[in-house]
mmCIF file with all atom_site columns, C-alpha atoms in Angstrom:
data_model
loop_
_atom_site.group_PDB
_atom_site.id
_atom_site.type_symbol
_atom_site.label_atom_id
_atom_site.label_alt_id
_atom_site.label_comp_id
_atom_site.label_asym_id
_atom_site.label_entity_id
_atom_site.label_seq_id
_atom_site.pdbx_PDB_ins_code
_atom_site.Cartn_x
_atom_site.Cartn_y
_atom_site.Cartn_z
_atom_site.occupancy
_atom_site.B_iso_or_equiv
_atom_site.pdbx_formal_charge
_atom_site.auth_seq_id
_atom_site.auth_comp_id
_atom_site.auth_asym_id
_atom_site.auth_atom_id
_atom_site.pdbx_PDB_model_num
ATOM 1   C CA . THR S 1 1   ? -45.831 -16.548 33.484  1.00 0.00 ? 13  THR S CA 1
ATOM 2   C CA . LYS S 1 2   ? -46.217 -12.965 34.672  1.00 0.00 ? 14  LYS S CA 1
ATOM 3   C CA . THR S 1 3   ? -49.510 -11.976 36.207  1.00 0.00 ? 15  THR S CA 1
ATOM 4   C CA . GLY S 1 4   ? -51.978 -10.557 33.703  1.00 0.00 ? 16  GLY S CA 1
ATOM 5   C CA . GLN S 1 5   ? -50.063 -11.772 30.648  1.00 0.00 ? 17  GLN S CA 1
ATOM 6   C CA . PRO S 1 6   ? -50.921 -14.842 28.547  1.00 0.00 ? 18  PRO S CA 1
ATOM 7   C CA . PRO S 1 7   ? -48.219 -17.546 28.294  1.00 0.00 ? 19  PRO S CA 1
ATOM 8   C CA . LYS S 1 8   ? -45.847 -17.216 25.349  1.00 0.00 ? 20  LYS S CA 1
ATOM 9   C CA . LYS S 1 9   ? -46.563 -19.592 22.489  1.00 0.00 ? 21  LYS S CA 1
ATOM 10  C CA . ARG S 1 10  ? -43.714 -21.488 20.840  1.00 0.00 ? 22  ARG S CA 1
ATOM 11  C CA . GLY S 1 11  ? -43.266 -23.747 17.832  1.00 0.00 ? 23  GLY S CA 1
ATOM 12  C CA . LYS S 1 12  ? -45.233 -24.228 14.617  1.00 0.00 ? 24  LYS S CA 1
ATOM 13  C CA . GLY S 1 13  ? -47.198 -21.324 13.328  1.00 0.00 ? 25  GLY S CA 1
ATOM 14  C CA . LYS S 1 14  ? -45.688 -18.769 15.689  1.00 0.00 ? 26  LYS S CA 1
ATOM 15  C CA . LYS S 1 15  ? -46.027 -15.263 14.298  1.00 0.00 ? 27  LYS S CA 1
ATOM 16  C CA . ALA S 1 16  ? -43.158 -12.803 14.356  1.00 0.00 ? 28  ALA S CA 1
ATOM 17  C CA . ALA S 1 17  ? -43.545 -10.125 16.973  1.00 0.00 ? 29  ALA S CA 1
ATOM 18  C CA . ASN S 1 18  ? -40.242 -8.400  17.636  1.00 0.00 ? 30  ASN S CA 1
ATOM 19  C CA . THR S 1 19  ? -36.958 -8.795  15.792  1.00 0.00 ? 31  THR S CA 1
ATOM 20  C CA . SER S 1 20  ? -34.620 -6.837  18.050  1.00 0.00 ? 32  SER S CA 1
ATOM 21  C CA . ASN S 1 21  ? -30.994 -7.902  18.472  1.00 0.00 ? 33  ASN S CA 1
ATOM 22  C CA . SER S 1 22  ? -30.975 -6.944  22.155  1.00 0.00 ? 34  SER S CA 1
ATOM 23  C CA . LYS S 1 23  ? -28.646 -8.987  24.395  1.00 0.00 ? 35  LYS S CA 1
ATOM 24  C CA . ASP S 1 24  ? -30.804 -8.175  27.428  1.00 0.00 ? 36  ASP S CA 1
ATOM 25  C CA . PRO S 1 25  ? -32.308 -11.497 28.642  1.00 0.00 ? 37  PRO S CA 1
ATOM 26  C CA . ASN S 1 26  ? -35.467 -9.611  29.660  1.00 0.00 ? 38  ASN S CA 1
ATOM 27  C CA . GLY S 1 27  ? -35.606 -7.763  26.350  1.00 0.00 ? 39  GLY S CA 1
ATOM 28  C CA . PRO S 1 28  ? -37.301 -8.844  23.120  1.00 0.00 ? 40  PRO S CA 1
ATOM 29  C CA . LYS S 1 29  ? -36.093 -12.023 21.442  1.00 0.00 ? 41  LYS S CA 1
ATOM 30  C CA . ARG S 1 30  ? -34.822 -12.124 17.843  1.00 0.00 ? 42  ARG S CA 1
ATOM 31  C CA . VAL S 1 31  ? -37.197 -13.942 15.503  1.00 0.00 ? 43  VAL S CA 1
ATOM 32  C CA . PHE S 1 32  ? -36.332 -15.294 12.042  1.00 0.00 ? 44  PHE S CA 1
ATOM 33  C CA . VAL S 1 33  ? -39.250 -15.069 9.601   1.00 0.00 ? 45  VAL S CA 1
ATOM 34  C CA . CYS S 1 34  ? -39.722 -16.933 6.314   1.00 0.00 ? 46  CYS S CA 1
ATOM 35  C CA . PRO S 1 35  ? -40.082 -14.360 3.515   1.00 0.00 ? 47  PRO S CA 1
ATOM 36  C CA . HIS S 1 36  ? -42.498 -16.667 1.646   1.00 0.00 ? 48  HIS S CA 1
ATOM 37  C CA . CYS S 1 37  ? -44.985 -17.978 4.218   1.00 0.00 ? 49  CYS S CA 1
ATOM 38  C CA . GLN S 1 38  ? -44.307 -15.798 7.288   1.00 0.00 ? 50  GLN S CA 1
ATOM 39  C CA . ARG S 1 39  ? -43.576 -18.753 9.617   1.00 0.00 ? 51  ARG S CA 1
ATOM 40  C CA . SER S 1 40  ? -41.136 -17.713 12.291  1.00 0.00 ? 52  SER S CA 1
ATOM 41  C CA . TYR S 1 41  ? -38.331 -19.416 14.158  1.00 0.00 ? 53  TYR S CA 1
ATOM 42  C CA . ASP S 1 42  ? -36.184 -18.604 17.192  1.00 0.00 ? 54  ASP S CA 1
ATOM 43  C CA . TRP S 1 43  ? -33.035 -19.802 15.400  1.00 0.00 ? 55  TRP S CA 1
ATOM 44  C CA . ASN S 1 44  ? -31.718 -19.001 11.927  1.00 0.00 ? 56  ASN S CA 1
ATOM 45  C CA . TYR S 1 45  ? -30.706 -22.678 11.503  1.00 0.00 ? 57  TYR S CA 1
ATOM 46  C CA . ASN S 1 46  ? -34.369 -23.708 11.742  1.00 0.00 ? 58  ASN S CA 1
ATOM 47  C CA . LEU S 1 47  ? -35.454 -21.063 9.218   1.00 0.00 ? 59  LEU S CA 1
ATOM 48  C CA . ASN S 1 48  ? -32.789 -22.300 6.775   1.00 0.00 ? 60  ASN S CA 1
ATOM 49  C CA . ARG S 1 49  ? -33.953 -25.905 7.225   1.00 0.00 ? 61  ARG S CA 1
ATOM 50  C CA . HIS S 1 50  ? -37.552 -24.774 6.616   1.00 0.00 ? 62  HIS S CA 1
ATOM 51  C CA . LEU S 1 51  ? -36.538 -22.978 3.407   1.00 0.00 ? 63  LEU S CA 1
ATOM 52  C CA . LYS S 1 52  ? -34.489 -25.932 2.167   1.00 0.00 ? 64  LYS S CA 1
ATOM 53  C CA . TYR S 1 53  ? -36.894 -28.798 2.939   1.00 0.00 ? 65  TYR S CA 1
ATOM 54  C CA . GLU S 1 54  ? -40.370 -27.469 3.713   1.00 0.00 ? 66  GLU S CA 1
ATOM 55  C CA . CYS S 1 55  ? -41.497 -24.115 2.296   1.00 0.00 ? 67  CYS S CA 1
ATOM 56  C CA . GLY S 1 56  ? -43.392 -24.612 -0.948  1.00 0.00 ? 68  GLY S CA 1
ATOM 57  C CA . LYS S 1 57  ? -42.249 -28.234 -1.231  1.00 0.00 ? 69  LYS S CA 1
ATOM 58  C CA . GLU S 1 58  ? -44.139 -31.520 -1.194  1.00 0.00 ? 70  GLU S CA 1
ATOM 59  C CA . ASN S 1 59  ? -43.416 -33.649 1.907   1.00 0.00 ? 71  ASN S CA 1
ATOM 60  C CA . ALA S 1 60  ? -40.632 -35.982 0.760   1.00 0.00 ? 72  ALA S CA 1
ATOM 61  C CA . PHE S 1 61  ? -40.819 -38.946 3.175   1.00 0.00 ? 73  PHE S CA 1
ATOM 62  C CA . MET S 1 62  ? -43.739 -41.369 3.174   1.00 0.00 ? 74  MET S CA 1
ATOM 63  C CA . CYS S 1 63  ? -44.855 -44.015 5.671   1.00 0.00 ? 75  CYS S CA 1
ATOM 64  C CA . SER S 1 64  ? -45.157 -47.300 3.743   1.00 0.00 ? 76  SER S CA 1
ATOM 65  C CA . LYS S 1 65  ? -47.828 -48.522 6.176   1.00 0.00 ? 77  LYS S CA 1
ATOM 66  C CA . CYS S 1 66  ? -50.430 -45.787 5.704   1.00 0.00 ? 78  CYS S CA 1
ATOM 67  C CA . GLY S 1 67  ? -49.098 -43.414 3.034   1.00 0.00 ? 79  GLY S CA 1
ATOM 68  C CA . ARG S 1 68  ? -48.859 -40.357 5.281   1.00 0.00 ? 80  ARG S CA 1
ATOM 69  C CA . ARG S 1 69  ? -46.110 -37.968 4.157   1.00 0.00 ? 81  ARG S CA 1
ATOM 70  C CA . PHE S 1 70  ? -43.606 -35.971 6.221   1.00 0.00 ? 82  PHE S CA 1
ATOM 71  C CA . PRO S 1 71  ? -41.094 -33.203 5.501   1.00 0.00 ? 83  PRO S CA 1
ATOM 72  C CA . HIS S 1 72  ? -38.284 -34.928 7.422   1.00 0.00 ? 84  HIS S CA 1
ATOM 73  C CA . LYS S 1 73  ? -37.221 -38.564 7.686   1.00 0.00 ? 85  LYS S CA 1
ATOM 74  C CA . GLN S 1 74  ? -37.140 -38.328 11.501  1.00 0.00 ? 86  GLN S CA 1
ATOM 75  C CA . ASN S 1 75  ? -40.802 -37.216 11.587  1.00 0.00 ? 87  ASN S CA 1
ATOM 76  C CA . CYS S 1 76  ? -41.782 -40.357 9.663   1.00 0.00 ? 88  CYS S CA 1
ATOM 77  C CA . VAL S 1 77  ? -39.756 -42.526 12.063  1.00 0.00 ? 89  VAL S CA 1
ATOM 78  C CA . TYR S 1 78  ? -41.538 -40.977 15.079  1.00 0.00 ? 90  TYR S CA 1
ATOM 79  C CA . HIS S 1 79  ? -44.859 -41.658 13.332  1.00 0.00 ? 91  HIS S CA 1
ATOM 80  C CA . LEU S 1 80  ? -43.940 -45.324 12.738  1.00 0.00 ? 92  LEU S CA 1
ATOM 81  C CA . LYS S 1 81  ? -42.984 -45.718 16.403  1.00 0.00 ? 93  LYS S CA 1
ATOM 82  C CA . ARG S 1 82  ? -46.110 -44.022 17.795  1.00 0.00 ? 94  ARG S CA 1
ATOM 83  C CA . LYS S 1 83  ? -48.866 -44.980 15.376  1.00 0.00 ? 95  LYS S CA 1
ATOM 84  C CA . HIS S 1 84  ? -47.700 -48.346 14.038  1.00 0.00 ? 96  HIS S CA 1
ATOM 85  C CA . LYS S 1 85  ? -45.644 -49.497 17.069  1.00 0.00 ? 97  LYS S CA 1
ATOM 86  C CA . ILE S 1 86  ? -42.673 -50.377 14.822  1.00 0.00 ? 98  ILE S CA 1
ATOM 87  C CA . ILE S 1 87  ? -39.335 -50.037 16.605  1.00 0.00 ? 99  ILE S CA 1
ATOM 88  C CA . CYS S 1 88  ? -35.944 -50.278 14.905  1.00 0.00 ? 100 CYS S CA 1
ATOM 89  C CA . GLU S 1 89  ? -32.574 -49.526 16.468  1.00 0.00 ? 101 GLU S CA 1
ATOM 90  C CA . THR S 1 90  ? -31.497 -46.902 13.916  1.00 0.00 ? 102 THR S CA 1
ATOM 91  C CA . ILE S 1 91  ? -33.187 -44.543 11.464  1.00 0.00 ? 103 ILE S CA 1
ATOM 92  C CA . ASP S 1 92  ? -31.360 -46.214 8.581   1.00 0.00 ? 104 ASP S CA 1
ATOM 93  C CA . GLN S 1 93  ? -33.001 -49.553 9.493   1.00 0.00 ? 105 GLN S CA 1
ATOM 94  C CA . TYR S 1 94  ? -36.424 -47.986 8.855   1.00 0.00 ? 106 TYR S CA 1
ATOM 95  C CA . VAL S 1 95  ? -35.223 -46.900 5.405   1.00 0.00 ? 107 VAL S CA 1
ATOM 96  C CA . SER S 1 96  ? -33.528 -50.182 4.496   1.00 0.00 ? 108 SER S CA 1
ATOM 97  C CA . ALA S 1 97  ? -36.635 -52.132 5.615   1.00 0.00 ? 109 ALA S CA 1
ATOM 98  C CA . GLY S 1 98  ? -38.747 -50.003 3.257   1.00 0.00 ? 110 GLY S CA 1
ATOM 99  C CA . LEU S 1 99  ? -40.788 -48.495 6.095   1.00 0.00 ? 111 LEU S CA 1
ATOM 100 C CA . VAL S 1 100 ? -39.710 -44.915 5.289   1.00 0.00 ? 112 VAL S CA 1
ATOM 101 C CA . VAL S 1 101 ? -39.933 -44.221 1.568   1.00 0.00 ? 113 VAL S CA 1
ATOM 102 C CA . PHE S 1 102 ? -38.267 -41.193 -0.039  1.00 0.00 ? 114 PHE S CA 1
ATOM 103 C CA . GLN S 1 103 ? -40.682 -39.608 -2.541  1.00 0.00 ? 115 GLN S CA 1
ATOM 104 C CA . GLY S 1 104 ? -39.084 -36.221 -3.267  1.00 0.00 ? 116 GLY S CA 1
ATOM 105 C CA . ASN S 1 105 ? -36.469 -35.064 -5.710  1.00 0.00 ? 117 ASN S CA 1
ATOM 106 C CA . PRO S 1 106 ? -33.030 -35.941 -4.339  1.00 0.00 ? 118 PRO S CA 1
ATOM 107 C CA . GLN S 1 107 ? -30.616 -33.044 -4.155  1.00 0.00 ? 119 GLN S CA 1
ATOM 108 C CA . ALA S 1 108 ? -27.772 -33.202 -6.630  1.00 0.00 ? 120 ALA S CA 1
ATOM 109 C CA . GLY S 1 109 ? -25.024 -35.436 -5.303  1.00 0.00 ? 121 GLY S CA 1
ATOM 110 C CA . LEU S 1 110 ? -26.898 -36.584 -2.198  1.00 0.00 ? 122 LEU S CA 1
ATOM 111 C CA . SER S 1 111 ? -28.206 -40.041 -1.451  1.00 0.00 ? 123 SER S CA 1
ATOM 112 C CA . ALA S 1 112 ? -32.001 -40.022 -1.226  1.00 0.00 ? 124 ALA S CA 1
ATOM 113 C CA . ALA S 1 113 ? -32.049 -42.510 1.647   1.00 0.00 ? 125 ALA S CA 1
ATOM 114 C CA . THR S 1 114 ? -29.519 -40.854 3.933   1.00 0.00 ? 126 THR S CA 1
ATOM 115 C CA . GLY S 1 115 ? -29.098 -37.276 2.728   1.00 0.00 ? 127 GLY S CA 1
ATOM 116 C CA . HIS S 1 116 ? -25.330 -37.814 2.719   1.00 0.00 ? 128 HIS S CA 1
ATOM 117 C CA . LEU S 1 117 ? -22.833 -37.753 -0.094  1.00 0.00 ? 129 LEU S CA 1
ATOM 118 C CA . PRO S 1 118 ? -22.588 -41.215 -1.697  1.00 0.00 ? 130 PRO S CA 1
ATOM 119 C CA . HIS S 1 119 ? -19.343 -43.149 -1.711  1.00 0.00 ? 131 HIS S CA 1
ATOM 120 C CA . LEU S 1 120 ? -17.781 -42.484 -5.080  1.00 0.00 ? 132 LEU S CA 1
ATOM 121 C CA . VAL S 1 121 ? -16.504 -45.456 -7.031  1.00 0.00 ? 133 VAL S CA 1
ATOM 122 C CA . PRO S 1 122 ? -13.909 -44.648 -9.695  1.00 0.00 ? 134 PRO S CA 1
ATOM 123 C CA . ALA S 1 123 ? -14.986 -45.499 -13.225 1.00 0.00 ? 135 ALA S CA 1
ATOM 124 C CA . THR S 1 124 ? -13.048 -48.246 -14.954 1.00 0.00 ? 136 THR S CA 1
ATOM 125 C CA . HIS S 1 125 ? -11.481 -47.427 -18.277 1.00 0.00 ? 137 HIS S CA 1
ATOM 126 C CA . GLN S 1 126 ? -12.384 -49.702 -21.148 1.00 0.00 ? 138 GLN S CA 1
ATOM 127 C CA . GLY S 1 127 ? -10.136 -49.959 -24.069 1.00 0.00 ? 139 GLY S CA 1
#
């Protein structure tokens, strides 16, 4: 850090300071701010993810061991590893074992467990 200046804070709860588009590496950095809760992000991708999964929404993934809820499946997996010392090889193994439980409203056409489009099975015609 520069002498006489406090270190820059990053991550959750960071407030927007400057939103310049300057390409100068020493110039101000562009910040993306949520229009609803004023949380800010360094990348537009992260703001879009916040708007889609977090802002104004109930946390959708629950730890089956203690009931704690998380906005993202990966956050719940990290929790299971750290707090409950449960290690699986893949994220999907946590879901299939019932350790990560989806509690939110699934998006239209997406699988609640994986967040991916389901495999479509053609309907059989009767008659």
